[in-house]
C-alpha cells in the first residue's frame, strides 16, 4: 500500500509540476509578448520623436535661412535708401550753395555798382564844391 501511495503521490506531483511548468511557460510567453510589444512600441515612439526632431530642425533651418535672406534684403534696402538720401542731400546742398553763390555775386555786383556810384557822386559833389570855391 505504501508503494501505491508513493506512486499516486508521485504521479500527482508530476501532473502538478507539468501543469505548473505549462503555466510558467504560458506566463513566460505572455511576459515576452508584453515585453516585446512594449519594446516595439518604445522603438516606434522613439522613431516618431526622432522624425519630429528632424522635421523641427529642418523647419528651424528654413526659418533661419528666411530670416537671413530677409535681413540681407532689408540691409540692402537701407543701404540703397542711405545712398539716395546722401545723393539727394548733396544735390540740395549743391543747389543751395549755387543759389548762395549767385546771391552773393549779385550782392557784390550791387555793392561795387553802389560804391562806384557813391564815389562818382562824391566826386561830382567835390567838383561842384571846388567850382564854387573858385568862383
Tab-separated table of C-alpha atoms in Angstrom:
chain	number	residue	atom	x	y	z
A	1	UNK	CA	0.000	0.000	0.000
A	2	UNK	CA	2.866	2.323	0.722
A	3	UNK	CA	4.291	1.934	-2.765
A	4	UNK	CA	0.916	2.559	-4.251
A	5	UNK	CA	0.565	5.762	-2.291
A	6	UNK	CA	4.029	6.849	-3.294
A	7	UNK	CA	3.204	6.134	-6.925
A	8	UNK	CA	-0.081	8.095	-6.732
A	9	UNK	CA	1.607	10.983	-4.963
A	10	UNK	CA	4.477	10.920	-7.445
A	11	UNK	CA	2.043	10.856	-10.388
A	12	UNK	CA	0.076	13.702	-8.829
A	13	UNK	CA	3.279	15.643	-8.207
A	14	UNK	CA	4.398	15.110	-11.838
A	15	UNK	CA	0.982	16.180	-13.078
A	16	UNK	CA	1.086	19.327	-10.910
A	17	UNK	CA	4.667	20.004	-11.970
A	18	UNK	CA	3.630	19.639	-15.607
A	19	UNK	CA	0.685	21.953	-15.075
A	20	UNK	CA	2.926	24.442	-13.256
A	21	UNK	CA	5.533	24.114	-15.982
A	22	UNK	CA	2.871	24.688	-18.666
A	23	UNK	CA	1.518	27.647	-16.660
A	24	UNK	CA	5.024	29.042	-16.268
A	25	UNK	CA	5.595	28.633	-19.998
A	26	UNK	CA	2.341	30.452	-20.751
A	27	UNK	CA	3.257	33.220	-18.279
A	28	UNK	CA	6.750	33.444	-19.803
A	29	UNK	CA	5.244	33.726	-23.290
A	30	UNK	CA	2.810	36.394	-22.070
A	31	UNK	CA	5.618	38.347	-20.419
A	32	UNK	CA	7.780	38.089	-23.540
A	33	UNK	CA	4.857	39.204	-25.707
A	34	UNK	CA	4.219	42.175	-23.436
A	35	UNK	CA	7.913	42.959	-23.232
A	36	UNK	CA	8.422	42.698	-26.986
A	37	UNK	CA	5.235	44.679	-27.628
A	38	UNK	CA	6.390	47.383	-25.235
A	39	UNK	CA	9.814	47.339	-26.817
A	40	UNK	CA	8.284	47.661	-30.291
A	41	UNK	CA	6.037	50.492	-29.120
A	42	UNK	CA	9.012	52.095	-27.400
A	43	UNK	CA	11.098	51.901	-30.602
A	44	UNK	CA	8.178	53.218	-32.645
A	45	UNK	CA	7.756	56.104	-30.222
A	46	UNK	CA	11.479	56.822	-30.300
A	47	UNK	CA	11.499	56.777	-34.118
A	48	UNK	CA	8.488	59.123	-34.111
A	49	UNK	CA	10.293	61.507	-31.754
A	50	UNK	CA	13.430	61.401	-33.906
A	51	UNK	CA	11.372	62.142	-37.032
A	52	UNK	CA	9.690	65.027	-35.206
A	53	UNK	CA	13.079	66.386	-34.134
A	54	UNK	CA	14.356	66.158	-37.727
A	55	UNK	CA	11.251	67.929	-39.046
A	56	UNK	CA	11.522	70.655	-36.390
A	57	UNK	CA	15.224	71.118	-37.107
A	58	UNK	CA	14.541	71.400	-40.843
A	59	UNK	CA	11.752	73.910	-40.143
A	60	UNK	CA	14.098	75.887	-37.873
A	61	UNK	CA	16.825	75.883	-40.545
A	62	UNK	CA	14.330	77.112	-43.152
A	63	UNK	CA	13.191	79.867	-40.793
A	64	UNK	CA	16.793	80.865	-40.108
A	65	UNK	CA	17.540	80.977	-43.847
A	66	UNK	CA	14.409	83.047	-44.477
A	67	UNK	CA	15.419	85.450	-41.687
A	68	UNK	CA	18.938	85.688	-43.094
A	69	UNK	CA	17.583	86.487	-46.565
A	70	UNK	CA	15.082	88.985	-45.141
A	71	UNK	CA	17.830	90.718	-43.146
A	72	UNK	CA	20.069	90.852	-46.221
A	73	UNK	CA	17.249	92.354	-48.295
A	74	UNK	CA	16.474	94.821	-45.500
A	75	UNK	CA	20.134	95.816	-45.199
A	76	UNK	CA	20.349	96.321	-48.965
A	77	UNK	CA	17.181	98.433	-48.885
A	78	UNK	CA	18.634	100.523	-46.064
A	79	UNK	CA	21.917	100.957	-47.961
A	80	UNK	CA	20.017	101.947	-51.128
A	81	UNK	CA	17.908	104.462	-49.190
A	82	UNK	CA	21.003	105.857	-47.494
A	83	UNK	CA	22.701	106.288	-50.870
A	84	UNK	CA	19.598	108.029	-52.223
A	85	UNK	CA	19.362	110.189	-49.120
A	86	UNK	CA	23.046	111.145	-49.342
A	87	UNK	CA	22.713	111.896	-53.067
A	88	UNK	CA	19.572	113.984	-52.560
A	89	UNK	CA	21.147	115.776	-49.590
A	90	UNK	CA	24.246	116.552	-51.646
A	91	UNK	CA	22.081	117.745	-54.559
A	92	UNK	CA	20.082	120.004	-52.214
A	93	UNK	CA	23.279	121.352	-50.651
A	94	UNK	CA	24.783	121.954	-54.087
A	95	UNK	CA	21.631	123.768	-55.224
A	96	UNK	CA	21.675	125.856	-52.041
A	97	UNK	CA	25.388	126.599	-52.489
A	98	UNK	CA	24.884	127.635	-56.127
A	99	UNK	CA	21.972	129.879	-55.138
A	100	UNK	CA	24.009	131.341	-52.281
A	101	UNK	CA	26.954	131.991	-54.584
A	102	UNK	CA	24.633	133.574	-57.132
A	103	UNK	CA	23.066	135.791	-54.468
A	104	UNK	CA	26.491	136.729	-53.095
A	105	UNK	CA	27.701	137.558	-56.584
A	106	UNK	CA	24.647	139.771	-57.205
A	107	UNK	CA	25.166	141.464	-53.830
A	108	UNK	CA	28.839	142.063	-54.613
A	109	UNK	CA	27.975	143.413	-58.060
A	110	UNK	CA	25.392	145.752	-56.495
A	111	UNK	CA	27.886	146.818	-53.858
A	112	UNK	CA	30.536	147.502	-56.467
A	113	UNK	CA	27.999	149.472	-58.509
A	114	UNK	CA	26.822	151.268	-55.367
A	115	UNK	CA	30.401	152.070	-54.373
A	116	UNK	CA	31.263	153.334	-57.814
A	117	UNK	CA	28.060	155.447	-57.886
A	118	UNK	CA	28.748	156.731	-54.380
A	119	UNK	CA	32.329	157.579	-55.346
A	120	UNK	CA	31.128	159.230	-58.566
A	121	UNK	CA	28.517	161.253	-56.650
A	122	UNK	CA	31.136	162.243	-54.067
A	123	UNK	CA	33.480	163.210	-56.858
A	124	UNK	CA	30.749	165.267	-58.559
A	125	UNK	CA	29.928	166.979	-55.268
A	126	UNK	CA	33.606	167.714	-54.710
A	127	UNK	CA	33.937	169.080	-58.214
A	128	UNK	CA	30.934	171.342	-57.607
A	129	UNK	CA	32.396	172.448	-54.283
A	130	UNK	CA	35.713	173.189	-55.992
A	131	UNK	CA	33.965	175.123	-58.758
A	132	UNK	CA	32.012	177.158	-56.252
A	133	UNK	CA	35.170	177.951	-54.326
A	134	UNK	CA	36.884	179.129	-57.425
A	135	UNK	CA	34.073	181.452	-58.300
